[in-house]
Amino acid sequence: MISLRPIAWTVSLILGLIFVTAWALLPALESEPELRVFLFSGLGITMLGMVFTFPAVTGKSSIGLLVFGAILLRILLLPSPVSDDVNRYLWEGKLVSSGENPYLSTADDPRWMERRDIYWEGMNHRDRPTAYPPGIQWIMAGTASIHYHPFSFKILSVAADLLSLLLVIIILNRERFPLRWAGFYAFNPVILIAFAAEAHFDSLMIATILGALMAAKAKRLLPALFLLALAVQIKFIALILLPLFLVPDTGNAGKTIKHVATILPAFGVFLLMLIAPSIPFGDGLISWIRGTSDFAGNSAFNGPLFTFFSVLGANELLVRALCYIVFFVGFTAVCIARIRGLALAASSGIALTLLLICSPIVHFWYLAWILPFAALRPSFGWTTASITMAVYFLAWRTQAVHGWWGFQPEVSLFIWIPVFCAFLAQNRHLPARIAYFLKTGRQSKARNDLGIVIPVIAQGARSEALVERLGNELPAGTQIIIADASQQLGRGNQIAAGISKLDTDWVLVAHADTISAQGWYQNLMLAIEAHPEAALMVLGQRFDKVSPGTLLVEILNELRVVFGGVAFGDQTMVIRRSALDSLGGFPAQPLMEDVEASLQLDKRGPILYLGHEWSVSAVKWNDNFGLRFLTVIRLVATYQFTRLKGPTEAAKCAEKLYTQYYK
């Protein structure tokens, strides 16, 4: 049988290669801004294609395919013109390697007259003090000494970028998430253009932050803080992560005391790493601080909150004050959540998200700070931003037409309004989830036993075959409940009745026509161990007979879970019992029980897609595919709209839809 996934993935890759080749052929950054908007957004769409049509390979094959696609795209971008920031990297690197202190004067100071060259000519903002920290100055000096050419920084940037990709893959594997989620980083247009094309050094900061997170996860605080200090020396914004790294991952008093004792030498290393590279620049550090504050405090361009407040007509000073307040309140909440048990990676991603949203200046490559976290936990908002950020390149059209670089805040709305809508859609239940988290704290890892419920119309060969397959991997004595439709009307009522007979921490609901994936139980137990806070885990769905139509259904179902938090029963749901009980139990309704359960469980914890898909029969899609496809969309849309009127109306709607569906 021909598999359509490799074909679809290859087509997506080829389109991506066409887009990056066209980008690389453009002679200068300011050339063809409208075409750049098309190419950038096209790359964002092909990224989605490459992630959601990823072939059914695992392990080393999966990693090999990700790395192959990532390297190929980056190689084709290498001829692209670099950012004019690279001119400053080279020129300041030359100063440092010559024993000079770039913090003493601005680049246009006459004292540097003899140091001027073609890269000095190509620099921007020569009248402003440099804002780059001492650590990156030494890195720039070393790179410029090896080869005084922009390509040397491109190699450095891409090397750190690929290292970040490998670290993302390692973390995904440890967290038991699908490795293909690394495609949100590997194939992202922001990452590709920022590093392989324009050679920004932010990739070095990203790699060191990811390394610090891995070290902290392994409870190696000293190397974690060393790497975090290195990240701060590369880009100062990494400093906001320090409070989160200093919080222990446990509320146990004895372990907390031990953690504090470990902090002292690790924090000493952190301070040493901050101080030592700065000593040779001592007489210019005040100027550096002034340059950093000048960059952050006296400029504004494309900041999300800044854009919205500005369009509303608020005074610039008031806008800055509001952004500072939002960041302070939000970051305080993140720190409290971290103390209450929020994972370090999650809290770090949220902190950087807050920083970016509240920043007055957001260049397109700033999104790269967030995208590794958006690969670890796919984000509808940041994925949307990776497409809409294409509008950024119209800044060069403004320069060509009006003589100044940038665009009005109203133009930024085309970038940020879709992003905020996507964030709201994915996180619509976040306030309820936060309230529940603050009330209960991090979930215990005790027991973690599993019970199985299989709803059937009538017990027969299919359900017996599934029970036999499950029994091959389940521990002896595992409870399996066959919920027969002869006793309960509708699948939701069957499942609710079946769950009431179980006394387990987790419940797996499997349809009788599914075929379990090899090694599913071990993978699931590792995921439960890693994510006890999850309210619902979704294993995923693949049809036993693939056609263009069923492939489309697979992709849309996966998109809906990953970005919308709504699962279908065909995707095999694994529910945390404590979360379900806090909601009053499984929705006892004849239809849309899976949708209702997903929407309710999203209020109690994350809904995680594990990507360890089970095979599902495609028989019901064989006839009248188009009619069935439209019917399912209509039923789900009708139910979700009716839910807005209240639970009573939703229950009536479920009864009505059941009659229509099974007529």
XYZ file of C-alpha atoms in Angstrom:
663
model
C 0.000 0.000 0.000
C 1.304 3.459 -0.953
C 1.574 5.775 2.046
C 0.450 9.317 1.341
C 2.273 10.871 4.291
C 5.806 10.623 2.826
C 4.473 12.051 -0.439
C 2.723 14.954 1.295
C 5.792 15.635 3.454
C 8.095 15.586 0.437
C 5.830 18.001 -1.424
C 5.878 20.332 1.590
C 9.676 20.115 1.759
C 10.046 20.838 -1.961
C 7.821 23.912 -1.621
C 9.944 25.042 1.319
C 13.113 24.566 -0.726
C 11.630 26.656 -3.541
C 10.751 29.451 -1.109
C 14.193 29.563 0.561
C 15.956 29.423 -2.805
C 13.933 32.383 -4.040
C 14.770 34.229 -0.811
C 18.479 33.540 -1.189
C 18.453 34.858 -4.765
C 17.250 38.311 -3.690
C 20.304 40.606 -3.848
C 19.762 42.788 -0.749
C 17.624 43.006 2.385
C 15.693 45.956 1.005
C 14.881 44.300 -2.319
C 11.360 43.086 -3.186
C 9.653 43.499 0.227
C 6.261 42.361 -1.112
C 7.826 39.183 -2.492
C 9.495 38.588 0.882
C 6.090 38.796 2.565
C 4.818 36.060 0.238
C 7.899 33.845 0.659
C 7.978 34.188 4.458
C 4.282 33.393 4.921
C 4.608 30.555 2.407
C 7.416 29.078 4.486
C 5.168 29.265 7.553
C 2.453 27.287 5.796
C 4.917 24.676 4.520
C 6.191 24.347 8.098
C 2.689 23.257 9.128
C 2.635 20.828 6.224
C 5.978 19.309 7.219
C 4.914 18.915 10.858
C 1.427 17.519 10.377
C 2.187 15.226 7.425
C 5.376 13.863 9.004
C 5.844 10.227 7.928
C 5.129 7.384 10.326
C 8.732 6.865 11.398
C 10.142 6.787 14.911
C 13.428 6.966 16.771
C 16.569 7.533 14.727
C 14.630 7.610 11.457
C 12.473 10.438 12.781
C 15.510 12.399 13.961
C 17.301 11.786 10.675
C 14.374 13.113 8.661
C 14.080 16.237 10.844
C 17.797 16.986 10.659
C 17.944 16.245 6.912
C 15.145 18.697 6.141
C 16.550 21.313 8.525
C 20.072 21.201 7.088
C 18.875 21.246 3.476
C 16.753 24.354 4.037
C 19.610 26.114 5.837
C 22.207 25.283 3.174
C 20.066 26.854 0.468
C 19.722 30.025 2.555
C 23.457 30.498 3.133
C 23.958 32.747 0.066
C 21.371 35.220 1.428
C 22.560 38.708 2.400
C 23.166 39.013 6.151
C 21.561 41.538 8.467
C 23.341 44.870 8.769
C 23.758 43.974 12.465
C 26.519 41.593 11.324
C 28.565 44.629 10.260
C 28.606 45.703 13.907
C 29.493 42.161 15.027
C 32.537 42.239 12.747
C 33.656 45.780 13.461
C 33.289 45.579 17.259
C 34.867 42.118 17.203
C 37.865 43.631 15.403
C 38.115 46.359 18.049
C 38.094 43.860 20.912
C 40.590 41.524 19.245
C 42.873 44.565 18.818
C 42.714 45.344 22.544
C 40.224 48.222 22.215
C 37.118 48.818 24.350
C 34.009 49.376 22.177
C 32.069 50.685 25.188
C 34.202 53.827 25.502
C 32.689 55.670 22.549
C 30.038 55.396 19.900
C 31.110 53.973 16.556
C 31.039 57.390 14.875
C 33.517 58.882 17.373
C 36.623 60.315 15.615
C 38.837 58.195 17.880
C 37.912 55.195 15.716
C 38.739 56.990 12.451
C 41.610 54.658 11.604
C 39.482 51.614 12.430
C 36.790 52.401 9.895
C 36.271 49.955 7.023
C 33.510 48.608 4.785
C 31.758 47.004 7.743
C 31.823 50.270 9.657
C 30.236 51.889 6.620
C 27.462 49.274 6.651
C 26.646 49.600 10.357
C 23.363 51.012 11.618
C 23.000 53.406 14.572
C 26.660 54.393 14.624
C 25.686 57.325 16.847
C 24.444 55.067 19.672
C 26.480 53.210 22.315
C 26.675 49.476 21.749
C 24.157 47.407 23.706
C 25.948 44.050 23.345
C 27.121 42.411 26.630
C 30.819 41.650 27.299
C 30.400 37.918 26.734
C 29.199 38.262 23.174
C 31.934 40.853 22.559
C 34.538 38.155 23.229
C 32.688 35.725 20.962
C 32.514 38.341 18.213
C 36.227 39.054 18.665
C 37.122 35.371 18.340
C 34.936 34.904 15.277
C 36.237 38.039 13.557
C 39.814 36.946 14.276
C 39.285 33.590 12.590
C 37.783 35.071 9.426
C 36.902 38.745 9.080
C 33.886 38.173 6.865
C 30.078 38.020 7.403
C 30.037 34.340 6.439
C 31.952 33.452 9.610
C 29.062 34.742 11.712
C 26.587 32.916 9.516
C 28.392 29.635 10.234
C 28.458 30.453 13.968
C 24.758 31.330 13.994
C 23.682 28.216 12.074
C 25.895 25.927 14.176
C 24.249 27.193 17.379
C 20.857 26.964 15.661
C 21.353 23.294 14.761
C 22.604 22.606 18.291
C 19.368 24.135 19.579
C 17.403 21.835 17.273
C 19.189 18.766 18.656
C 18.518 19.934 22.227
C 14.829 20.419 21.396
C 14.705 16.863 20.014
C 16.385 15.481 23.149
C 13.972 17.322 25.442
C 10.947 16.168 23.412
C 12.162 12.586 23.668
C 12.658 12.848 27.434
C 9.227 14.415 27.864
C 7.642 11.655 25.722
C 6.266 14.118 23.173
C 6.265 13.497 19.384
C 9.703 14.227 17.954
C 8.062 15.789 14.907
C 7.106 18.764 17.120
C 10.739 19.802 16.635
C 9.575 20.824 13.160
C 7.955 23.886 14.739
C 11.550 24.991 15.300
C 13.454 23.257 12.495
C 11.245 24.446 9.629
C 10.049 27.734 11.090
C 10.557 30.750 8.779
C 11.561 32.946 11.718
C 14.376 30.560 12.625
C 15.446 29.934 9.037
C 15.619 33.598 8.022
C 16.990 34.885 11.337
C 19.941 32.485 11.493
C 20.687 30.816 8.144
C 19.923 33.956 6.150
C 20.613 36.970 8.379
C 23.082 35.424 10.911
C 21.749 36.937 14.149
C 23.612 35.647 17.202
C 20.412 35.051 19.231
C 20.813 31.376 18.311
C 23.734 31.208 20.772
C 21.542 32.460 23.608
C 18.813 29.970 22.717
C 21.253 27.036 22.747
C 22.678 27.998 26.144
C 19.205 28.466 27.675
C 18.137 25.034 26.424
C 21.358 23.546 27.816
C 20.672 25.234 31.169
C 17.141 23.795 31.231
C 18.449 20.301 30.552
C 21.065 20.609 33.297
C 18.455 21.876 35.764
C 16.112 19.027 34.844
C 18.953 16.623 35.676
C 19.303 18.465 39.040
C 22.753 19.768 38.106
C 22.303 23.319 39.294
C 25.919 24.438 38.971
C 26.259 23.788 35.209
C 22.694 25.052 34.786
C 23.528 28.440 36.292
C 26.862 28.540 34.452
C 25.032 28.120 31.135
C 22.354 30.614 32.163
C 25.065 33.181 32.990
C 26.595 32.526 29.571
C 23.177 33.174 28.012
C 22.986 36.485 29.920
C 26.446 37.410 28.626
C 25.197 36.774 25.100
C 21.843 38.560 25.446
C 20.945 40.404 28.629
C 17.260 39.489 28.506
C 18.080 35.931 29.710
C 18.583 37.420 33.195
C 14.829 37.310 33.851
C 15.054 33.496 34.023
C 17.376 33.507 37.058
C 14.615 33.621 39.745
C 12.907 30.659 38.105
C 16.103 28.572 38.123
C 16.633 29.281 41.835
C 13.280 27.765 42.855
C 13.417 24.075 43.841
C 11.128 21.628 42.062
C 9.755 20.242 45.316
C 7.905 21.601 48.297
C 9.515 19.093 50.687
C 11.205 21.106 53.483
C 14.250 18.854 53.813
C 14.908 18.842 50.094
C 14.357 22.601 49.933
C 17.084 23.142 52.559
C 19.403 20.894 50.571
C 18.526 22.876 47.438
C 19.415 26.147 49.171
C 22.791 24.686 50.170
C 23.366 23.732 46.529
C 22.385 27.188 45.315
C 25.229 29.020 47.046
C 28.186 27.600 45.065
C 26.094 27.530 41.872
C 25.099 31.156 42.333
C 28.754 31.976 42.974
C 29.612 30.464 39.585
C 26.795 32.511 38.040
C 28.209 35.750 39.461
C 31.745 34.804 38.437
C 30.575 34.157 34.889
C 28.904 37.565 34.850
C 31.868 39.447 36.300
C 34.972 37.809 34.786
C 34.325 38.587 31.077
C 33.376 42.152 32.034
C 36.561 43.075 33.909
C 38.628 44.071 30.831
C 35.829 46.467 29.835
C 35.509 47.988 33.309
C 35.984 51.640 32.365
C 33.284 51.410 29.685
C 30.586 49.388 31.472
C 28.632 52.488 32.520
C 28.438 53.451 28.848
C 27.236 49.925 28.007
C 24.485 50.131 30.618
C 23.508 53.525 29.230
C 23.411 52.100 25.708
C 21.266 49.152 26.804
C 18.758 51.370 28.629
C 18.718 53.790 25.702
C 17.861 50.971 23.303
C 15.099 49.628 25.562
C 13.688 52.913 26.782
C 13.796 55.370 23.915
C 12.672 53.329 20.929
C 9.433 51.655 19.903
C 8.604 49.435 16.963
C 6.139 46.585 16.508
C 5.703 45.676 20.194
C 2.363 43.829 20.639
C 0.944 45.659 23.684
C 2.701 48.842 22.656
C 0.963 48.629 19.266
C -2.512 48.123 20.739
C -2.188 50.930 23.286
C -0.692 53.264 20.688
C -3.498 52.631 18.188
C -5.964 53.500 20.946
C -4.277 56.888 21.183
C -2.539 56.545 24.550
C 0.425 58.777 25.389
C 3.802 57.050 24.832
C 4.876 57.476 28.469
C 1.561 55.998 29.606
C 1.965 53.127 27.148
C 5.415 52.291 28.521
C 4.113 52.435 32.078
C 1.224 50.098 31.220
C 3.589 47.630 29.538
C 5.900 47.656 32.576
C 2.950 47.062 34.913
C 1.621 44.156 32.815
C 5.063 42.562 32.749
C 5.670 43.019 36.492
C 2.271 41.593 37.470
C 2.572 38.730 34.973
C 6.121 37.841 35.949
C 5.197 37.895 39.642
C 2.386 35.448 38.880
C 4.822 33.202 36.984
C 7.211 33.190 39.951
C 4.359 32.276 42.315
C 3.265 29.484 39.982
C 6.864 28.271 39.831
C 7.014 28.163 43.630
C 3.728 26.252 43.595
C 5.256 23.635 41.300
C 5.033 24.890 37.705
C 7.761 23.207 35.652
C 10.904 25.214 34.885
C 10.572 24.913 31.105
C 6.929 26.010 31.174
C 7.595 28.948 33.497
C 10.638 30.021 31.436
C 8.601 29.963 28.230
C 5.831 32.028 29.830
C 8.345 34.542 31.234
C 9.955 35.081 27.828
C 6.501 35.329 26.248
C 5.572 38.082 28.716
C 8.810 39.899 27.975
C 8.184 39.793 24.246
C 4.539 40.826 24.497
C 5.369 43.769 26.764
C 8.486 44.894 24.871
C 8.202 48.163 22.909
C 10.492 46.741 20.203
C 9.916 43.381 18.518
C 12.016 42.580 15.466
C 11.001 39.406 13.674
C 13.946 37.364 14.975
C 12.947 38.096 18.595
C 10.291 35.412 18.130
C 13.182 32.931 18.021
C 13.528 33.331 21.810
C 10.114 31.676 22.236
C 10.012 29.138 19.426
C 11.953 26.326 21.163
C 9.293 26.423 23.900
C 6.572 26.520 21.234
C 8.060 23.288 19.882
C 8.047 21.628 23.300
C 4.407 22.654 23.820
C 2.969 23.647 20.426
C 1.525 27.150 20.567
C -1.279 28.264 18.277
C -0.348 31.884 18.968
C 3.368 31.678 18.180
C 2.743 29.403 15.195
C 0.345 32.033 13.865
C 2.951 34.735 14.534
C 5.471 32.729 12.518
C 3.227 33.310 9.495
C 1.835 36.803 10.121
C 5.301 38.175 10.950
C 5.793 38.232 7.175
C 4.256 41.721 7.338
C 7.472 42.849 9.089
C 9.294 42.995 5.763
C 7.068 45.804 4.528
C 9.326 48.055 6.625
C 11.669 48.179 3.615
C 8.795 49.253 1.384
C 8.227 52.196 3.727
C 11.894 53.040 3.449
C 11.772 52.958 -0.345
C 8.611 55.056 -0.581
C 8.863 57.430 2.402
C 12.564 57.429 3.272
C 12.311 55.987 6.793
C 12.490 52.366 7.941
C 9.492 50.825 9.706
C 5.728 51.191 9.546
C 2.864 52.719 11.471
C 1.374 50.867 14.500
C -1.773 50.178 12.457
C 0.276 47.932 10.166
C 1.452 45.932 13.183
C -2.167 45.047 13.872
C -2.059 42.743 10.834
C 0.665 40.820 12.664
C -0.683 40.794 16.201
C -4.494 40.620 16.008
C -4.473 37.060 14.529
C -1.832 36.102 17.099
C -3.875 37.321 20.059
C -6.986 35.609 18.683
C -5.025 32.349 18.410
C -3.714 32.735 21.973
C -7.231 33.331 23.295
C -8.607 30.343 21.382
C -5.967 27.938 22.715
C -5.947 29.326 26.268
C -9.632 30.112 26.720
C -9.791 27.981 29.858
C -6.469 29.160 31.284
C -7.969 31.270 34.142
C -9.940 28.261 35.409
C -6.861 26.041 35.055
C -4.670 28.522 36.964
C -7.234 28.754 39.767
C -7.341 24.955 40.021
C -3.528 24.736 39.953
C -3.118 27.331 42.706
C -5.684 25.460 44.777
C -4.243 21.961 44.366
C -0.579 22.529 43.416
C 1.451 20.081 41.359
C -0.124 16.652 41.072
C 1.321 13.699 42.950
C 3.107 10.914 41.076
C 1.719 8.233 43.405
C 0.266 4.988 42.013
C -0.386 6.072 38.415
C -2.321 2.867 37.730
C -4.443 2.539 34.621
C -7.926 1.226 33.936
C -9.471 0.617 30.502
C -13.003 1.337 29.278
C -14.116 0.041 25.864
C -17.582 1.201 24.750
C -19.190 -1.207 22.262
C -22.523 -1.506 20.488
C -22.479 -5.254 21.046
C -19.592 -7.296 22.375
C -18.040 -9.256 19.552
C -14.872 -10.227 17.725
C -13.514 -6.675 17.483
C -13.728 -5.900 21.186
C -12.364 -9.338 22.082
C -9.413 -8.838 19.709
C -8.695 -5.418 21.247
C -8.796 -6.843 24.776
C -6.372 -9.562 23.722
C -3.969 -7.054 22.158
C -4.123 -4.807 25.207
C -3.525 -7.742 27.489
C -0.225 -8.459 25.744
C 1.237 -5.231 27.192
C -0.836 -4.510 30.299
C 0.262 -5.712 33.745
C -1.616 -8.671 35.124
C -4.780 -7.704 36.953
C -5.423 -4.503 34.990
C -9.137 -3.689 34.983
C -10.779 -3.667 31.545
C -14.441 -2.687 31.415
C -16.525 -3.534 28.340
C -19.367 -0.979 28.334
C -22.193 -2.499 26.252
C -24.742 -0.268 24.485
C -27.522 -2.689 25.430
C -27.258 -1.336 28.985
C -26.595 2.357 28.257
C -27.823 4.561 25.402
C -25.066 6.463 23.655
C -21.316 6.223 23.965
C -21.000 8.927 26.644
C -23.391 7.103 28.951
C -21.518 3.861 28.327
C -18.166 5.418 29.169
C -19.503 7.148 32.291
C -20.946 3.843 33.525
C -17.688 2.034 32.777
C -15.516 4.602 34.578
C -17.737 4.378 37.674
C -16.623 0.745 38.034
C -12.918 1.644 38.079
C -10.728 2.710 40.989
C -7.593 3.849 39.157
C -5.641 7.106 38.861
C -5.940 7.138 35.061
C -8.571 5.862 32.649
C -7.950 4.970 28.986
C -11.018 5.068 26.737
C -10.528 3.024 23.558
C -12.982 2.341 20.753
C -13.460 -1.271 19.806
C -12.293 -0.777 16.208
C -8.836 0.496 17.187
C -5.539 -1.367 17.007
C -3.055 -0.420 19.709
C 0.439 0.730 18.763
C 3.434 -1.393 19.678
C 4.910 -0.354 23.033
C 2.009 1.962 23.834
C 1.771 1.044 27.530
C 5.401 1.730 28.394
C 5.325 4.994 26.463
C 2.127 6.065 28.233
C 3.463 5.262 31.696
C 6.599 7.302 31.002
C 4.423 10.200 29.836
C 2.270 10.003 32.964
C 5.404 9.980 35.101
C 6.721 13.046 33.277
C 3.409 14.958 33.246
C 1.290 14.150 36.299
C -0.340 17.581 35.933
C -1.979 16.652 32.600
C -5.762 16.366 32.735
C -6.024 14.519 29.427
C -3.525 12.734 27.223
C -4.386 11.882 23.636
C -2.542 9.026 21.949
C -3.622 9.929 18.419
C -5.252 8.337 15.405
C -4.156 6.807 12.123
C -6.533 5.094 9.695
C -5.849 1.524 8.624
C -6.588 2.452 4.977
C -5.174 5.774 3.834
C -6.719 7.999 1.194
C -6.441 11.744 0.581
C -9.677 12.141 2.517
C -8.643 10.140 5.574
C -5.231 11.852 5.595
C -7.067 15.189 5.707
C -9.159 13.936 8.642
C -6.030 12.805 10.498
C -4.383 16.203 10.015
C -7.461 18.193 11.042
C -8.065 15.998 14.095
C -4.452 16.432 15.148
C -4.585 20.197 14.623
C -7.748 20.398 16.700
C -6.159 18.617 19.668
C -2.777 20.335 19.493
C -4.047 23.896 19.015
C -7.653 23.656 20.187
C -7.510 21.194 23.076
C -10.471 19.159 21.784
C -10.125 15.415 21.180
C -12.369 12.819 19.546
C -12.807 9.379 21.067
C -11.229 7.845 17.949
C -7.935 9.383 19.076
C -7.841 7.252 22.289
C -8.210 9.457 25.366
C -6.340 8.909 28.645
C -7.954 10.833 31.510
C -6.600 11.739 34.945
C -9.280 10.516 37.337
C -8.815 13.241 39.966
C -9.384 15.934 37.317
C -12.470 14.132 36.026
C -13.924 13.649 39.518
C -13.451 17.342 40.328
C -15.742 18.089 37.381
C -18.443 15.687 38.539
C -17.485 12.733 36.370
C -17.490 11.876 32.689
C -20.224 13.604 30.633
C -23.130 11.131 30.619
C -24.602 12.183 27.287
C -25.253 10.112 24.163
C -23.142 12.163 21.717
C -20.348 14.764 21.793
C -19.190 13.270 25.073
C -15.566 13.401 23.871
C -15.851 17.082 22.928
C -17.533 17.946 26.239
C -14.975 15.971 28.250
C -12.112 17.741 26.471
C -13.584 21.193 27.043
C -14.167 20.466 30.733
C -10.827 18.768 31.381
C -8.987 21.712 29.819
C -10.009 23.630 32.957
C -8.144 21.177 35.165
C -4.789 20.792 33.442
C -2.963 20.586 30.122
C -4.311 18.452 27.297
C -1.281 16.730 25.807
C -0.978 15.019 22.449
C 1.481 12.119 22.742
C 1.601 11.179 19.053
C 1.780 7.433 19.755
C -1.097 6.858 17.363
C -3.402 3.835 17.357
C -4.819 2.510 14.108
C -8.546 3.066 13.505
C -10.839 1.437 10.964
C -11.607 3.661 7.964
C -14.738 1.693 6.994
C -17.183 4.420 8.019
C -15.356 6.928 5.774
C -15.379 4.740 2.669
C -18.820 5.766 1.400
C -19.954 9.373 0.905
C -16.788 10.826 2.394
C -17.744 14.413 1.579
C -21.174 14.086 3.172
C -19.798 12.474 6.331
C -17.007 15.063 6.552
C -19.446 17.975 6.363
C -21.839 16.255 8.773
C -19.165 15.870 11.443
C -18.118 19.505 11.076
C -21.748 20.629 11.334
C -22.440 18.499 14.410
C -19.360 19.684 16.287
C -19.944 23.331 15.377
C -23.616 23.101 16.358
C -22.774 21.547 19.706
C -20.008 24.000 20.603
C -22.206 26.955 19.669
C -25.084 25.579 21.743
C -22.771 25.140 24.767
C -22.558 28.931 24.951
C -26.217 28.951 26.015
C -25.537 26.813 29.085
C -25.279 23.159 30.196
C -29.000 22.475 29.943
C -29.140 23.532 26.312
C -25.953 21.575 25.600
C -27.488 18.402 27.051
C -30.614 18.850 24.915
C -28.432 19.462 21.866
C -26.491 16.238 22.487
C -29.743 14.249 22.583
C -30.959 15.886 19.378
C -27.678 15.366 17.528
C -27.591 11.719 18.634
C -30.957 11.165 16.970
C -29.750 12.878 13.776
C -26.414 11.067 13.685
C -27.741 7.551 14.241
C -31.001 7.910 12.314
